[in-house]
mmCIF file of C-alpha atoms in Angstrom:
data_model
loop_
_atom_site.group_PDB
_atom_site.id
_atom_site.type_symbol
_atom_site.label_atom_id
_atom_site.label_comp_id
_atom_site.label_asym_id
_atom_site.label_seq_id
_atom_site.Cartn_x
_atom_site.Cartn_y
_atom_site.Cartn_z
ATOM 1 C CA UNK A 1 118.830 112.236 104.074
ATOM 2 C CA UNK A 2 121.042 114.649 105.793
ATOM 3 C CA UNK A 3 123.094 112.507 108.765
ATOM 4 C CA UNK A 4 124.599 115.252 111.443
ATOM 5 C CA UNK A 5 127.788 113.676 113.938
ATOM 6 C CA UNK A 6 126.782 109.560 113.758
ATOM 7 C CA UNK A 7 129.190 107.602 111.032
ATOM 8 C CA UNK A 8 127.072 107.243 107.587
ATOM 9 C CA UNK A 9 127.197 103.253 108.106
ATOM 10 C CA UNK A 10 125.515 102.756 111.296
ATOM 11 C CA UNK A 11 121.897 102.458 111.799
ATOM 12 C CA UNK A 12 120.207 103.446 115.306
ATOM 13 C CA UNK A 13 117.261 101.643 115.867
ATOM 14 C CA UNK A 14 114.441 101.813 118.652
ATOM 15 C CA UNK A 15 112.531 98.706 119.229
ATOM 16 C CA UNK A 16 109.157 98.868 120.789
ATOM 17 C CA UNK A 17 107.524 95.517 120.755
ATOM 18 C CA UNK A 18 105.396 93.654 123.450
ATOM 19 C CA UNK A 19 106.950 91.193 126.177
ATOM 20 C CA UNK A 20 105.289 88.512 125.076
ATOM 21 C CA UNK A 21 106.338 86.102 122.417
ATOM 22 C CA UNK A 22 109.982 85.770 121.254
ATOM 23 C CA UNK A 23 111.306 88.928 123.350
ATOM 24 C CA UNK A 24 114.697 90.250 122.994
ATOM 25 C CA UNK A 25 115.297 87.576 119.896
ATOM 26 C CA UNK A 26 114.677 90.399 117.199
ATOM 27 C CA UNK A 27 116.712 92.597 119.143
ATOM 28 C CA UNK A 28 119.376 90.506 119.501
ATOM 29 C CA UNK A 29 119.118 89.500 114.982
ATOM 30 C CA UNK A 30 119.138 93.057 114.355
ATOM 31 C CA UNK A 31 122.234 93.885 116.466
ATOM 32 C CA UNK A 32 124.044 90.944 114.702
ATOM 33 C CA UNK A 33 123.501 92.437 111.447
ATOM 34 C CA UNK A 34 126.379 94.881 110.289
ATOM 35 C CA UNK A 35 126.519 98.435 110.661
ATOM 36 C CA UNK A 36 123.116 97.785 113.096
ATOM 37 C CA UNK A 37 122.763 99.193 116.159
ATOM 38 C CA UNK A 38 119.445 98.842 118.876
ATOM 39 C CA UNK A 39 120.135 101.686 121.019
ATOM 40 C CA UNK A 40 116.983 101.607 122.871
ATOM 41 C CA UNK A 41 114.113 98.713 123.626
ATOM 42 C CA UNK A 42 110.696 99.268 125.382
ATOM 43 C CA UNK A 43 107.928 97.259 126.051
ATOM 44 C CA UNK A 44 105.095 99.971 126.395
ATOM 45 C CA UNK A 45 104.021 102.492 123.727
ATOM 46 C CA UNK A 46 104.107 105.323 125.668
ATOM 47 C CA UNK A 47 107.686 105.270 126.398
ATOM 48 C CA UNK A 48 108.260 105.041 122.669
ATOM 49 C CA UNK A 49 109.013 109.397 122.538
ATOM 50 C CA UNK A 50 110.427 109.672 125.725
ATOM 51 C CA UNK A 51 113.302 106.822 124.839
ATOM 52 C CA UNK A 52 113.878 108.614 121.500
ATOM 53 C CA UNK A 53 114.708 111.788 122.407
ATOM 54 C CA UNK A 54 116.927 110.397 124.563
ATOM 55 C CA UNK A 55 118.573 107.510 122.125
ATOM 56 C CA UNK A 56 118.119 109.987 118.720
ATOM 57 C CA UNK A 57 117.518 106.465 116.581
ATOM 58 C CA UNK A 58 117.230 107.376 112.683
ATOM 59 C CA UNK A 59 114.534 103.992 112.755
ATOM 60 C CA UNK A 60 112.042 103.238 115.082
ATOM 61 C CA UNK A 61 110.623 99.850 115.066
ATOM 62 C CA UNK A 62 107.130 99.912 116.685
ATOM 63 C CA UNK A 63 104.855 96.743 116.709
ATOM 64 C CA UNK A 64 101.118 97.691 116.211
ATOM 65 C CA UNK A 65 100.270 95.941 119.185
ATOM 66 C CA UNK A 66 101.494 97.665 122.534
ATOM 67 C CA UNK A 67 100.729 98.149 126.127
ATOM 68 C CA UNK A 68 100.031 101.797 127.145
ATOM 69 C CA UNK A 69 99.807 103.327 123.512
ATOM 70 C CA UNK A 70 99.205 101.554 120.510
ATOM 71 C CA UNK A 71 102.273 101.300 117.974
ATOM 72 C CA UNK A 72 100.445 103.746 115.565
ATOM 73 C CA UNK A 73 99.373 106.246 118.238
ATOM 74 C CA UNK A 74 103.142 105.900 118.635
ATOM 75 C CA UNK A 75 104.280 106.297 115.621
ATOM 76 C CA UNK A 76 102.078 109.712 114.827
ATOM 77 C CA UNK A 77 103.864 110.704 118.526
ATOM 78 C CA UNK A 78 107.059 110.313 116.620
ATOM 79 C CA UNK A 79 105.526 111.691 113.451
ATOM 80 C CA UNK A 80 105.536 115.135 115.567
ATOM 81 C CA UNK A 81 108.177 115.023 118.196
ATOM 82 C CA UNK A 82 110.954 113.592 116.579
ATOM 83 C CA UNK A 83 110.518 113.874 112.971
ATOM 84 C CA UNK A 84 113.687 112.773 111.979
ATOM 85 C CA UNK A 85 113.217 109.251 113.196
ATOM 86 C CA UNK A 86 111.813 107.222 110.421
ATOM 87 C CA UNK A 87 109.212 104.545 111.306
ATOM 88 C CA UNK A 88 108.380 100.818 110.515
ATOM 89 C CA UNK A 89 105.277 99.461 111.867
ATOM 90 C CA UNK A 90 105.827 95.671 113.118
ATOM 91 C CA UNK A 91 102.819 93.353 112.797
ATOM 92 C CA UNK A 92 102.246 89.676 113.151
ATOM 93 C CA UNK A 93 98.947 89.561 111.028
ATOM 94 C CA UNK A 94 96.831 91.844 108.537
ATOM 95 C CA UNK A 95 94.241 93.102 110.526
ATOM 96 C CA UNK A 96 91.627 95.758 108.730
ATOM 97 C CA UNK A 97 92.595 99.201 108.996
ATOM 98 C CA UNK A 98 96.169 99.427 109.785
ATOM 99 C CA UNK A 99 97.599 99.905 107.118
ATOM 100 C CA UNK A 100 95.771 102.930 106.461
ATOM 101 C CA UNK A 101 96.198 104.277 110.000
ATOM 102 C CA UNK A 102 100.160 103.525 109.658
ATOM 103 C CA UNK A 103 100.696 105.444 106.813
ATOM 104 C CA UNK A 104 98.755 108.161 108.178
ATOM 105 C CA UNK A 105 100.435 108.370 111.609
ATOM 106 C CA UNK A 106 103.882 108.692 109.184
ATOM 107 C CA UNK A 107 104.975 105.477 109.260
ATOM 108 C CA UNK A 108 107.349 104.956 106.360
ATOM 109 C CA UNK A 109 106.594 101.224 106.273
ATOM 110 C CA UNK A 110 104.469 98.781 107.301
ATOM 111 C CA UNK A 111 106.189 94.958 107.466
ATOM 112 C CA UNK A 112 105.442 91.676 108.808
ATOM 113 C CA UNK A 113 107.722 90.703 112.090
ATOM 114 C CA UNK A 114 107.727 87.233 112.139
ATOM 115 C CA UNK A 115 109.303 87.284 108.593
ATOM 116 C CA UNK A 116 112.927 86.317 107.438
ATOM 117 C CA UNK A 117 115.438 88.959 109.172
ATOM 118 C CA UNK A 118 116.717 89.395 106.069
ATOM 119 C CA UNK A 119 113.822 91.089 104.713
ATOM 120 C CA UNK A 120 113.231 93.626 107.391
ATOM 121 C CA UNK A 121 116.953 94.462 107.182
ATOM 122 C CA UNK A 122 116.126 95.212 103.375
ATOM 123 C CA UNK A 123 113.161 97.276 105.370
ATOM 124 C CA UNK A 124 114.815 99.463 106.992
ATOM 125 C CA UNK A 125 117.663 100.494 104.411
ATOM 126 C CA UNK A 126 115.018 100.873 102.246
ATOM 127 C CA UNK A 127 112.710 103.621 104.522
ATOM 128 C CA UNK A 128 116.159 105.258 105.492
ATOM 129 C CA UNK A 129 116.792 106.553 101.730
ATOM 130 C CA UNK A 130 113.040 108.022 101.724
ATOM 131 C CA UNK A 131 111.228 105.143 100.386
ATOM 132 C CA UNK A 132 107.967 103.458 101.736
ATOM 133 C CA UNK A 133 108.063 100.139 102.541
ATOM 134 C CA UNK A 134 104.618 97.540 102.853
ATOM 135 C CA UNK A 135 104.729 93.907 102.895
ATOM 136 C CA UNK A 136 102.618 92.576 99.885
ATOM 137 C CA UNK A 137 100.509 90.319 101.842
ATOM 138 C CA UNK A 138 99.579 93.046 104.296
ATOM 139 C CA UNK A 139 99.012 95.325 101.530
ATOM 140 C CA UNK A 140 96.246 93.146 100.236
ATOM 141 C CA UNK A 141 94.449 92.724 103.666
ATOM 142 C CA UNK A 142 91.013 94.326 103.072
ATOM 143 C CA UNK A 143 91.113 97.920 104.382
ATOM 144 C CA UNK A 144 87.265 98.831 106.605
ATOM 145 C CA UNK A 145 89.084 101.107 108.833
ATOM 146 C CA UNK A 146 85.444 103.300 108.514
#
């Protein structure tokens, strides 16, 4: 993957996820990790574009669950206004369908959020050197999405 002016060893990422829960804790994990960097966090899925053409983040992380726009109507958004930004779909549980409608919308992976930050680290890295990334567990969630 081509990187233009930003060093090769830091990582832009875009958070969209929901107020409620554990806000600003994932945030805060992922800008501890090395080479990591959240540029931008929202709350709402339709600030999602807006906030990335302004930030330019090579990842966006967008829960599936968000005020305003879902996460995947998001992440197809993306998918055609920012191409360059890679996506990883956040969710807390396997519900039917999403997976599907992830990978469709361009999402590059599709991960559990309450897991071990270690793993969606590993995520990301992965999706930024082309390759698709979905947690086993939500992979074997029953797909109706009909």
């Amino acid at each position: 993957m081509p990187r233009d002016h930003r060093p090769a060893t830091s990582v832009r990422i875009l958070l969209a996820e929901d107020e409620s829960g554990r806000h600003g804790a994932l945030a805060l994990l992922l800008g501890l990790e090395p080479g990591f960097e959240v540029v931008a966090q929202v709350e709402r899925g339709d600030e999602v574009v807006k906030k990335a053409w302004e930030t330019r983040p090579d990842v966006a992380l967008l829960e599936v669950e968000l005020p305003g726009l879902s996460g995947l109507d998001a992440a197809a958004a993306l998918r055609d206004e920012v191409p360059e930004c890679r996506v990883l779909v956040l969710t807390t549980s396997a519900r039917p369908g999403h997976l599907q409608r992830a990978l469709s919308a361009g999402a590059a992976g599709f991960v559990v959020k309450d897991g071990p930050v270690e793993e969606l680290v590993r995520a990301v890295r992965m999706v930024l050197t082309g390759e698709t990334v979905i947690d086993p567990a939500l992979a074997a969630a029953p797909d109706d999405s009909a």
